[in-house]
JSON list of C-alpha atoms in Angstrom, two decimals:
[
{"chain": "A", "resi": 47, "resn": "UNK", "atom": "CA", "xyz": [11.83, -6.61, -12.44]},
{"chain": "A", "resi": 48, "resn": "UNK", "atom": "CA", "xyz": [10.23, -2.74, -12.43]},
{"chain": "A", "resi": 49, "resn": "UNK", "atom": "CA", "xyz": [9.24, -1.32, -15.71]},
{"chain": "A", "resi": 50, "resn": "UNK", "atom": "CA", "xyz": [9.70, 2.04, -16.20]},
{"chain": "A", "resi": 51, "resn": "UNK", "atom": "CA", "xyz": [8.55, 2.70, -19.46]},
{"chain": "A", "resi": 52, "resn": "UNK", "atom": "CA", "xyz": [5.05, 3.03, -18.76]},
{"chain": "A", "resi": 53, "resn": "UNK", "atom": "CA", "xyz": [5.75, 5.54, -16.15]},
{"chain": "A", "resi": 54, "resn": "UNK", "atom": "CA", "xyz": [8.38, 7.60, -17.79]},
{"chain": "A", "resi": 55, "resn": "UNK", "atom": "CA", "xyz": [6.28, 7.89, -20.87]},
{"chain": "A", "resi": 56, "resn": "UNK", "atom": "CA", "xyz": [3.06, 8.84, -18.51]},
{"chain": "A", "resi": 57, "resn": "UNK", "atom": "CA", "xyz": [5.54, 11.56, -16.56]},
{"chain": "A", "resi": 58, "resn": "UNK", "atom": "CA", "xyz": [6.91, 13.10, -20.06]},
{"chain": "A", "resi": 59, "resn": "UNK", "atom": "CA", "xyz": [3.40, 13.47, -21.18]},
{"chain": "A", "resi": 60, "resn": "UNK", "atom": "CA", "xyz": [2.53, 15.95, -18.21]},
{"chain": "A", "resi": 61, "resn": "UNK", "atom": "CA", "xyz": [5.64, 17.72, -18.14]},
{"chain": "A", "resi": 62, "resn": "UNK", "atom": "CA", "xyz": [6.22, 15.58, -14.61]},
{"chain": "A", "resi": 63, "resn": "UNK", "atom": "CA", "xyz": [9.44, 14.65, -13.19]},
{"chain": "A", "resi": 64, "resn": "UNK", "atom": "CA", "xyz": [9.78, 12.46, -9.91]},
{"chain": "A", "resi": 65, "resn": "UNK", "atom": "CA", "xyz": [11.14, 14.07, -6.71]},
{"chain": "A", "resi": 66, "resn": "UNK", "atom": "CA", "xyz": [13.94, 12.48, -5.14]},
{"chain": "A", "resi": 67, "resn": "UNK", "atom": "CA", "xyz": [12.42, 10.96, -2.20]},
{"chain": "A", "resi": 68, "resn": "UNK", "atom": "CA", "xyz": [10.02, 9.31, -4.66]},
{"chain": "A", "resi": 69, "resn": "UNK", "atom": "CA", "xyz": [13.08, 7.69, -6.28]},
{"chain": "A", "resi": 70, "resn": "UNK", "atom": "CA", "xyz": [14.80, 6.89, -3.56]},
{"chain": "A", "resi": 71, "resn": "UNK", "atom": "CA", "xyz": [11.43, 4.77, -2.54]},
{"chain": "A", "resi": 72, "resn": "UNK", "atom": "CA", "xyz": [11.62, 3.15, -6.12]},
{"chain": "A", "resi": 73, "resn": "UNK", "atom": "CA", "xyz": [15.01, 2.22, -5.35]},
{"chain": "A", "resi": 74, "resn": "UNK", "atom": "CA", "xyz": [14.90, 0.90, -1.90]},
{"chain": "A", "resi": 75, "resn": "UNK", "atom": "CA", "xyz": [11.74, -1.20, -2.31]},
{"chain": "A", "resi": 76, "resn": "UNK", "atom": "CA", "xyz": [13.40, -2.64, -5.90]},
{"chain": "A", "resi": 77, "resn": "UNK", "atom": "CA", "xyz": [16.72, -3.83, -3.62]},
{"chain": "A", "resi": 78, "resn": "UNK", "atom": "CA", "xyz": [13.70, -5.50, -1.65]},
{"chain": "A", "resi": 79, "resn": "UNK", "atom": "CA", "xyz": [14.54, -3.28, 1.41]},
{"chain": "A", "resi": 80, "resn": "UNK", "atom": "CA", "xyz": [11.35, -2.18, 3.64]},
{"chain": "A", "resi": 81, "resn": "UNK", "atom": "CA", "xyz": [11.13, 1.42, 3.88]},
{"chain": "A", "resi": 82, "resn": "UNK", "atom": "CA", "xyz": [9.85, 4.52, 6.10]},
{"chain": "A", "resi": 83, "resn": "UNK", "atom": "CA", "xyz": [9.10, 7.66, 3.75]},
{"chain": "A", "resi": 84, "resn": "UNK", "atom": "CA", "xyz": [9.07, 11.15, 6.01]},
{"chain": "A", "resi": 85, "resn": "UNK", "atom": "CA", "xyz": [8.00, 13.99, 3.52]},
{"chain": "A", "resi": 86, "resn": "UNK", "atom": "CA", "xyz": [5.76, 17.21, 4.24]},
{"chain": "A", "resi": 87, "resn": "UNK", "atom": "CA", "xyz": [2.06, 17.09, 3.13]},
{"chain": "A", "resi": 88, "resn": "UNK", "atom": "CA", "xyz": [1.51, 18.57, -0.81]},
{"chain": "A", "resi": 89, "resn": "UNK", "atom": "CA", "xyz": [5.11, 17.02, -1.74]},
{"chain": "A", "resi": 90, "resn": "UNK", "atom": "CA", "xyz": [3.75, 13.43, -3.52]},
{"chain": "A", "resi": 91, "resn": "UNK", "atom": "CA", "xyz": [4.55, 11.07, -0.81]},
{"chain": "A", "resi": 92, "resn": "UNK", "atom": "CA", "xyz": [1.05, 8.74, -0.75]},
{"chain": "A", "resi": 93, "resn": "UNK", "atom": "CA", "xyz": [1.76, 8.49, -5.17]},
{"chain": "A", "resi": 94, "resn": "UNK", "atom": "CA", "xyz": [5.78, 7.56, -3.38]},
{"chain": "A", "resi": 95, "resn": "UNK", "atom": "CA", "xyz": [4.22, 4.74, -1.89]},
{"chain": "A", "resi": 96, "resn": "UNK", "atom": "CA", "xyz": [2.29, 3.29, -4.54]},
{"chain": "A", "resi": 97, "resn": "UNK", "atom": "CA", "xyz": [4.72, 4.27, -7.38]},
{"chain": "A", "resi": 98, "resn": "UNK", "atom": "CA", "xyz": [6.52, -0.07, -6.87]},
{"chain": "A", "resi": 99, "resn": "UNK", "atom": "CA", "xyz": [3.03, -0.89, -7.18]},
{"chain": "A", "resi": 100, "resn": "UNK", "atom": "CA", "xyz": [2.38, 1.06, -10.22]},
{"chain": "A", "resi": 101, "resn": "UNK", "atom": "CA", "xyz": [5.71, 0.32, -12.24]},
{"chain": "A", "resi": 102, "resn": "UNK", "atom": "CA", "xyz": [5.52, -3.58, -11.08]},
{"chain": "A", "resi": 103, "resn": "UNK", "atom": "CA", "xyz": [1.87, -3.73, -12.78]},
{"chain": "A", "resi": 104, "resn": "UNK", "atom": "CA", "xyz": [2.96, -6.96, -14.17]},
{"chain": "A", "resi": 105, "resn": "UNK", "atom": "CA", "xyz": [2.58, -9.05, -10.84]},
{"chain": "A", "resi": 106, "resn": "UNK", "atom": "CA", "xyz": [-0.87, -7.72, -10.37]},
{"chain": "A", "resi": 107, "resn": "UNK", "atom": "CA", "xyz": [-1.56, -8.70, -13.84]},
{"chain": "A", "resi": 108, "resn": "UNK", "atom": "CA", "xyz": [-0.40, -11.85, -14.03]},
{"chain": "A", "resi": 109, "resn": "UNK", "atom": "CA", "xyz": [-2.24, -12.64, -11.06]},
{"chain": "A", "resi": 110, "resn": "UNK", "atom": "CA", "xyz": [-5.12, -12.09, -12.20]},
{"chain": "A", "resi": 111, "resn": "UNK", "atom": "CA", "xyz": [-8.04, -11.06, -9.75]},
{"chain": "A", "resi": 112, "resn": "UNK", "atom": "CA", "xyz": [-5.29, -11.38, -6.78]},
{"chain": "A", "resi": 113, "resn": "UNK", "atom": "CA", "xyz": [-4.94, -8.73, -4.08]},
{"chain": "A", "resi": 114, "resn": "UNK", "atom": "CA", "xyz": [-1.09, -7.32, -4.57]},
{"chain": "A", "resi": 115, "resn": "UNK", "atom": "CA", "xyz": [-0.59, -4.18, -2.57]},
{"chain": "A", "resi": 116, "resn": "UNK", "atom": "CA", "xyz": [-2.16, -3.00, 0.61]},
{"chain": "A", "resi": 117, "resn": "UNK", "atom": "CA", "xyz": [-2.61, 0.33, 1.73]},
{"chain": "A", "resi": 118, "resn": "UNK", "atom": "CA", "xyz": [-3.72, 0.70, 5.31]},
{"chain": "A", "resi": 119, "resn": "UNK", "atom": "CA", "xyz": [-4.75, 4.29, 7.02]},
{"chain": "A", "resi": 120, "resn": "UNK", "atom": "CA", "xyz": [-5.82, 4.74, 10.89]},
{"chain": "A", "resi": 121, "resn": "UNK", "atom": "CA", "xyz": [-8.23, 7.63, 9.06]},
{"chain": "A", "resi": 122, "resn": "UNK", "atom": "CA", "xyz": [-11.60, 6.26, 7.04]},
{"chain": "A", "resi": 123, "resn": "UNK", "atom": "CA", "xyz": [-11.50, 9.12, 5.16]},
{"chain": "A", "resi": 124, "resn": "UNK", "atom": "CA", "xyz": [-7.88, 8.24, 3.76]},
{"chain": "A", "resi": 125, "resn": "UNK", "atom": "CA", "xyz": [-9.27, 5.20, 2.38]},
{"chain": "A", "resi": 126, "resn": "UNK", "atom": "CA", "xyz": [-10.82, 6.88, 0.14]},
{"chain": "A", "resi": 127, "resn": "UNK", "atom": "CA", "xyz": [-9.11, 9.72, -0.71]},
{"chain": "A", "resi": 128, "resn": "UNK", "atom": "CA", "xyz": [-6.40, 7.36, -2.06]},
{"chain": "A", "resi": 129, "resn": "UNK", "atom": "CA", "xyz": [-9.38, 5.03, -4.24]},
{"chain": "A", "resi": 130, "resn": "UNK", "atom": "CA", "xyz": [-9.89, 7.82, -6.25]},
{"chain": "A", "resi": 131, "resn": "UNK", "atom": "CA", "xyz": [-6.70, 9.47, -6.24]},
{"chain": "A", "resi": 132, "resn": "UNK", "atom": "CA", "xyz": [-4.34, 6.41, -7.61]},
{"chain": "A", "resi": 133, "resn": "UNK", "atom": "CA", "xyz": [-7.04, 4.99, -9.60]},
{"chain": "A", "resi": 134, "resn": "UNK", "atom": "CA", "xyz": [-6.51, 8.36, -11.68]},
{"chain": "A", "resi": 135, "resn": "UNK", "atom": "CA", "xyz": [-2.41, 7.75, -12.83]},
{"chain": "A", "resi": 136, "resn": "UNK", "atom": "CA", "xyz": [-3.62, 3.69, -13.28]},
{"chain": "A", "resi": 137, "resn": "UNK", "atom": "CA", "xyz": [-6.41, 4.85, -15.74]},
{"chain": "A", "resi": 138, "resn": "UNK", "atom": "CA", "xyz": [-3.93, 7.45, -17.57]},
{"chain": "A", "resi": 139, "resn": "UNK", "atom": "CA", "xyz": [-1.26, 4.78, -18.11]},
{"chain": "A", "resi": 140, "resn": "UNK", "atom": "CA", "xyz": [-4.09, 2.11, -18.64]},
{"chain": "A", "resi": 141, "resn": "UNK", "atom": "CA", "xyz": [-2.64, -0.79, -16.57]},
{"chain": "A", "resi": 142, "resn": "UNK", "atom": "CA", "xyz": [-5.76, -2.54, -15.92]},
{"chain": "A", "resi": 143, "resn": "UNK", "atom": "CA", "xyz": [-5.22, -2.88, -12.47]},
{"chain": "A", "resi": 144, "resn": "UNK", "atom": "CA", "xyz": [-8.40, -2.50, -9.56]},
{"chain": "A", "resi": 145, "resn": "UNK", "atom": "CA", "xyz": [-8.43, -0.53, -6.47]},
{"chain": "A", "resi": 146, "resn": "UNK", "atom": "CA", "xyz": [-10.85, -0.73, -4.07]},
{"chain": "A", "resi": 147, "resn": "UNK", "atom": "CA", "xyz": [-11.86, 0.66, -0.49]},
{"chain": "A", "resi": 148, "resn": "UNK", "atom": "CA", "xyz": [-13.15, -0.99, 2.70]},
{"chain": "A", "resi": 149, "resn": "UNK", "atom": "CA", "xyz": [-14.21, 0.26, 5.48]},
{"chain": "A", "resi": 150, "resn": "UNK", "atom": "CA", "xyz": [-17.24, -0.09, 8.18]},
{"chain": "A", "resi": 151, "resn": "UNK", "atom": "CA", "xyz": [-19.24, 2.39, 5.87]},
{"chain": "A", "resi": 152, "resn": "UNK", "atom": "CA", "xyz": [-18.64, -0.75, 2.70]},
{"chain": "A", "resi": 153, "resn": "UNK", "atom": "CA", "xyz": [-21.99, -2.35, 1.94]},
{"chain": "A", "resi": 154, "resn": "UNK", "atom": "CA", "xyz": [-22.03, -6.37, 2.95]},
{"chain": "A", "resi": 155, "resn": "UNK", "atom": "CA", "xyz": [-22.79, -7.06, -0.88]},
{"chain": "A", "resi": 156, "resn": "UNK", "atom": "CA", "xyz": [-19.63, -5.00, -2.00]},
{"chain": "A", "resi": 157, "resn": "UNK", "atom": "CA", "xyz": [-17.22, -6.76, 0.78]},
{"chain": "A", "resi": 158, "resn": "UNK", "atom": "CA", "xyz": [-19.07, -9.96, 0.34]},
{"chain": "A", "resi": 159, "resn": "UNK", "atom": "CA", "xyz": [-17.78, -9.59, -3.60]},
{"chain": "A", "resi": 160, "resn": "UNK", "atom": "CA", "xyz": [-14.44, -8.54, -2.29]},
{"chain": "A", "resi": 161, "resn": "UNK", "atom": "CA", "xyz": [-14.00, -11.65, -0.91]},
{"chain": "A", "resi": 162, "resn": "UNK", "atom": "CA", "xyz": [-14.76, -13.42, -3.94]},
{"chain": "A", "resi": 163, "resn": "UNK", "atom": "CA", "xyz": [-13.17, -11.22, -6.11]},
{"chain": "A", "resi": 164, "resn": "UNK", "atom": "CA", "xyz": [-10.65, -9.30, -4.74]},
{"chain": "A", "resi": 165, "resn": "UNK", "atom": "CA", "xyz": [-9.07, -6.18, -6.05]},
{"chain": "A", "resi": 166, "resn": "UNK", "atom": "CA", "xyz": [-5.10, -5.49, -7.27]},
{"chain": "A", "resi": 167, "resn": "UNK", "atom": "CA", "xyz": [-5.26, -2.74, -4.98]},
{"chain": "A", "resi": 168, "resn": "UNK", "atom": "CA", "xyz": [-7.12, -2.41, -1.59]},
{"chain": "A", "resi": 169, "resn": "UNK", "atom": "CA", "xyz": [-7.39, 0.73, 0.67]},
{"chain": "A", "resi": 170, "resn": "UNK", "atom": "CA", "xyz": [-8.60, -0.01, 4.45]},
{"chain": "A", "resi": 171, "resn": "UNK", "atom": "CA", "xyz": [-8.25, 0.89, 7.72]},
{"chain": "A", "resi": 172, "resn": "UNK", "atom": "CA", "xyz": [-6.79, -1.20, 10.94]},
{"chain": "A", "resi": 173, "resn": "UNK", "atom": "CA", "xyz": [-10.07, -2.16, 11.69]},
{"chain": "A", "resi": 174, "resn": "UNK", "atom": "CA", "xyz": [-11.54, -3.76, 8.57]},
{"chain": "A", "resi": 175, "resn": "UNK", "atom": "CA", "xyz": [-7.95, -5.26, 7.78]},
{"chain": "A", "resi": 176, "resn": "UNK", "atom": "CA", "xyz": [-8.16, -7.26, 11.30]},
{"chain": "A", "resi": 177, "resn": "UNK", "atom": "CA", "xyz": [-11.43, -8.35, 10.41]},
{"chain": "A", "resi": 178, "resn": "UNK", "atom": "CA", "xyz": [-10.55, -9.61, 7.37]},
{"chain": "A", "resi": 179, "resn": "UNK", "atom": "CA", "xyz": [-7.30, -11.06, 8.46]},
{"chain": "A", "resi": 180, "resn": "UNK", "atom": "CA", "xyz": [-10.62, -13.43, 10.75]},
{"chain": "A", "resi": 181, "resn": "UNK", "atom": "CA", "xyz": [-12.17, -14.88, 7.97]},
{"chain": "A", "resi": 182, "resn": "UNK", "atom": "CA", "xyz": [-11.50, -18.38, 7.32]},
{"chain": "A", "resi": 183, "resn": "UNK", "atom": "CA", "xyz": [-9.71, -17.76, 3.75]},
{"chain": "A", "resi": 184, "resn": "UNK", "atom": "CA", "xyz": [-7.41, -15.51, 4.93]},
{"chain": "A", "resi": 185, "resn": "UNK", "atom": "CA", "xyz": [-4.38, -17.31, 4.37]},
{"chain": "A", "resi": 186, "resn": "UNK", "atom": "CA", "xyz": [-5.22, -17.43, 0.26]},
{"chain": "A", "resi": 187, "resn": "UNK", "atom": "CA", "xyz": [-6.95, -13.95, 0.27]},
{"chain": "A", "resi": 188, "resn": "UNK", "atom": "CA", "xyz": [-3.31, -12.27, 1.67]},
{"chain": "A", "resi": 189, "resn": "UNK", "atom": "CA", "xyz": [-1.19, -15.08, -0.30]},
{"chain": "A", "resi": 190, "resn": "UNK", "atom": "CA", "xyz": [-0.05, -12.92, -3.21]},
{"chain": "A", "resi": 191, "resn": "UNK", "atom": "CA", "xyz": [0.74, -9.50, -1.13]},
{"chain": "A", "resi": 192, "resn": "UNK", "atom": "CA", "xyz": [3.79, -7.70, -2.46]},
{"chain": "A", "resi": 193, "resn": "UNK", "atom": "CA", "xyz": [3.41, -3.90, -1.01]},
{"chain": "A", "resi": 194, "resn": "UNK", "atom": "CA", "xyz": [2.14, -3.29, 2.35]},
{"chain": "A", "resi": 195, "resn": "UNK", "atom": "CA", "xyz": [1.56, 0.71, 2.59]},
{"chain": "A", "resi": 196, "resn": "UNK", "atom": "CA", "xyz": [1.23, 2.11, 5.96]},
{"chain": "A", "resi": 197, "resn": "UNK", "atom": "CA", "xyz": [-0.16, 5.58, 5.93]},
{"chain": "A", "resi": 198, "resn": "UNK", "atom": "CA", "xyz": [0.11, 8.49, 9.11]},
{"chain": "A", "resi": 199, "resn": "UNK", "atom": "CA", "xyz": [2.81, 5.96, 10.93]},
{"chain": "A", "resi": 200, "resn": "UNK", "atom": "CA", "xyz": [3.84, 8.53, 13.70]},
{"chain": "A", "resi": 201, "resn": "UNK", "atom": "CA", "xyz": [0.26, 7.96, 14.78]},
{"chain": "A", "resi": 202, "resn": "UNK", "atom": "CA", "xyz": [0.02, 4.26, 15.59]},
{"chain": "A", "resi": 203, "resn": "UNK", "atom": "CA", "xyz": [3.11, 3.67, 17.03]},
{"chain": "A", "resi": 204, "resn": "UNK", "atom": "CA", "xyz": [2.93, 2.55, 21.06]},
{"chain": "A", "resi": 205, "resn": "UNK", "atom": "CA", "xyz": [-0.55, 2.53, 20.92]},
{"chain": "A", "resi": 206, "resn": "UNK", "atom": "CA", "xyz": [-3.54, 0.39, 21.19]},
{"chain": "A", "resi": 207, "resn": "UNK", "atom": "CA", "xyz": [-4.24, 0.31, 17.20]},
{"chain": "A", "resi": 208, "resn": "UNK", "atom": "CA", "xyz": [-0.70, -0.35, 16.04]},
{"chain": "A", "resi": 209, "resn": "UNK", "atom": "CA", "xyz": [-0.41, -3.07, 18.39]},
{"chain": "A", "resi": 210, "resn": "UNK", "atom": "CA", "xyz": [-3.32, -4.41, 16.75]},
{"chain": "A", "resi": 211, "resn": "UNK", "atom": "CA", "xyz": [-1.95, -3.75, 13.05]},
{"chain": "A", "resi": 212, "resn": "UNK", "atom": "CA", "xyz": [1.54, -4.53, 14.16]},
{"chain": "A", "resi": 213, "resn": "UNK", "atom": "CA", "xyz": [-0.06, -8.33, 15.04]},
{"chain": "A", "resi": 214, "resn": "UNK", "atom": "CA", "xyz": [-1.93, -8.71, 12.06]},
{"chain": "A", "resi": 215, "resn": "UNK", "atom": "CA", "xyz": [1.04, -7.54, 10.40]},
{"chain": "A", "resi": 216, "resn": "UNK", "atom": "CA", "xyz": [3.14, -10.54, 11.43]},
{"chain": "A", "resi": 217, "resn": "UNK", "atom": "CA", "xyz": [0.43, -12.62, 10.59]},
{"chain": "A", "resi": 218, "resn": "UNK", "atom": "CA", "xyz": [0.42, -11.58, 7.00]},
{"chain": "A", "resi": 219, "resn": "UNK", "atom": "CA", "xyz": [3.83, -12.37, 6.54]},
{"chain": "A", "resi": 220, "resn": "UNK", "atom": "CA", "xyz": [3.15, -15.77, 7.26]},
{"chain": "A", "resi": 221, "resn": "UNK", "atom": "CA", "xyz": [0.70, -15.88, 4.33]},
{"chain": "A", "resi": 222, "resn": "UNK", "atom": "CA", "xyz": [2.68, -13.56, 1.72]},
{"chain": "A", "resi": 223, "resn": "UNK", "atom": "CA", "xyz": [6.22, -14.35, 0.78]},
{"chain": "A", "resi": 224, "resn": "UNK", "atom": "CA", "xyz": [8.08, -11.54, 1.77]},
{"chain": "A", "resi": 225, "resn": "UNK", "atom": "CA", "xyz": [6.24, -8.25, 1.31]},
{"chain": "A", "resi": 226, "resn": "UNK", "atom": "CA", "xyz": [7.31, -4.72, 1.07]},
{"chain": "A", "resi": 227, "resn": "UNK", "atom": "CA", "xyz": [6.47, -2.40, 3.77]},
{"chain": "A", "resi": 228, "resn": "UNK", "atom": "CA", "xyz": [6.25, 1.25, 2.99]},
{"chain": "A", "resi": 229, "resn": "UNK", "atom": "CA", "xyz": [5.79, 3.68, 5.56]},
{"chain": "A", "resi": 230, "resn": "UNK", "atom": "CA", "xyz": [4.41, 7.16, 5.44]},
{"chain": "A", "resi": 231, "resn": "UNK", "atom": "CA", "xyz": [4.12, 10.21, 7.55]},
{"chain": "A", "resi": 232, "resn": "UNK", "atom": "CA", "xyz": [4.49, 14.12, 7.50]},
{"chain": "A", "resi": 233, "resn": "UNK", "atom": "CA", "xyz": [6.30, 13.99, 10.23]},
{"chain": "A", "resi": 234, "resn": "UNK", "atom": "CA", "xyz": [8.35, 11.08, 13.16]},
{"chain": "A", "resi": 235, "resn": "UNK", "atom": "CA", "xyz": [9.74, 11.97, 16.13]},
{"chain": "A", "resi": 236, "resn": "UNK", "atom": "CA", "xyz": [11.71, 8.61, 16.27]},
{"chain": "A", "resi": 237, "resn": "UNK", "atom": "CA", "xyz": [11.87, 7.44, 13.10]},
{"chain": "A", "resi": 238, "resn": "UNK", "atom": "CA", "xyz": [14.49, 4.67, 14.19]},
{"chain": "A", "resi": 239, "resn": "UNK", "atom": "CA", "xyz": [11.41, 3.35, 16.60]},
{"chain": "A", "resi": 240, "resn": "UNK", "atom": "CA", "xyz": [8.79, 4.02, 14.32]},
{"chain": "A", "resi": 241, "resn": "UNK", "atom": "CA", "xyz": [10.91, 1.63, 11.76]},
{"chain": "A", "resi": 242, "resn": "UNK", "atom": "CA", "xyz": [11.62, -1.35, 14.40]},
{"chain": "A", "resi": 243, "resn": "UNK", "atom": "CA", "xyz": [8.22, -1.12, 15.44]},
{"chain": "A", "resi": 244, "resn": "UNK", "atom": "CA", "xyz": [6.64, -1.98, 12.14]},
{"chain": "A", "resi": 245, "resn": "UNK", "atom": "CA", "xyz": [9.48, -3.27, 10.61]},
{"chain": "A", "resi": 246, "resn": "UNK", "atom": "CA", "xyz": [11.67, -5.46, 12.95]},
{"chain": "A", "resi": 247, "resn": "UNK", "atom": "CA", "xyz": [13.86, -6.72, 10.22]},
{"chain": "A", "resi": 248, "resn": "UNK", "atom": "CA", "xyz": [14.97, -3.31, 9.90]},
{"chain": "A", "resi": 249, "resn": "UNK", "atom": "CA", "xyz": [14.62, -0.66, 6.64]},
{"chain": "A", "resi": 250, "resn": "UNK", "atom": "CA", "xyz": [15.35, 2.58, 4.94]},
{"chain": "A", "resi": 251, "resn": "UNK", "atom": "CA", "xyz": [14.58, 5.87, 6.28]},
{"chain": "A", "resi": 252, "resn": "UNK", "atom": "CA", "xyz": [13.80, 8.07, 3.25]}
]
């Protein structure tokens, strides 16, 4: 069940109104439908993909020191980029909720305490997510996943990393019941490919 109080009253207090392909995400992803978002750069599609995340605060909450939604980028620097960036609406509306980054750069102390304490919201890369999808407590630290966000799709499809994220992928939804995949990009040749190929069980093209 979405909330959209919190939101609404945090868009009418800056003047904001969503776009329609950042609706048409809420919609799709609350009909539990996966869903590939094409949109130009500068038009609000990575604050599309977390907006479920945002307005379904509750899950996060009541799970209490659970990792909810993953975001995953091929690019480091994406990571974070979208730390800081989302952790700036979350803090406005006050929801409480944590977001983290790891990547190689991460200090061993901080993902050592990410294991132990994991955040609402984490932002990684292929890399550190297959590594993490290694560690013995895998199964429990992916258990509670909800939103899977997959940024710069048109990327990572037929090659070498999305085969590795595609497997790991498959592996998570073994531990999470059911998760949401959102898919980004600026721009897909094939979007019907790039949707199979992440998505098997099919999803909306926004």
């Amino acid at each position: 069940m979405f909330n959209n109080d919190i939101i609404s009253k945090w868009l009418k207090k800056k003047s904001w109104s969503l776009y329609k392909h950042q609706k048409d995400v809420l919609k799709k992803t609350s009909e539990n439908q996966n869903v590939l978002l094409i949109s130009p750069t500068g038009t609000g599609k990575t604050l599309a993909g977390f907006l479920p995340s945002i307005i379904d605060y509750t899950l996060c909450k009541i799970a209490n020191e659970k990792l909810c939604t993953l975001y995953i980028s091929p690019l480091k620097s994406l990571t974070y980029d979208v730390e800081r960036n989302v952790l700036k609406p979350i803090n406005e509306m006050k929801l409480g909720l944590t977001v983290e980054s790891r990547t190689g750069d991460t200090s061993y102390k901080k993902k050592k305490n990410q294991l132990n304490k994991p955040p609402n919201i984490l932002a990684t890369t292929i890399e550190s997510f297959a590594l993490l999808m290694s560690e013995n407590n895998s199964s429990k630290y992916f258990s509670n996943v909800k939103y899977v966000i997959i940024d710069e799709v048109h990327s990572l499809t037929n090659t070498k990393r999305g085969e590795l994220l595609a497997l790991n992928l498959e592996r998570l939804k073994s531990f999470s019941a059911d998760p949401r995949f959102i898919l980004l990009s600026a721009t897909v040749a094939k979007p019907e490919l790039t949707n199979r190929y992440f998505c098997p069980d099919g999803g909306a093209i926004v």
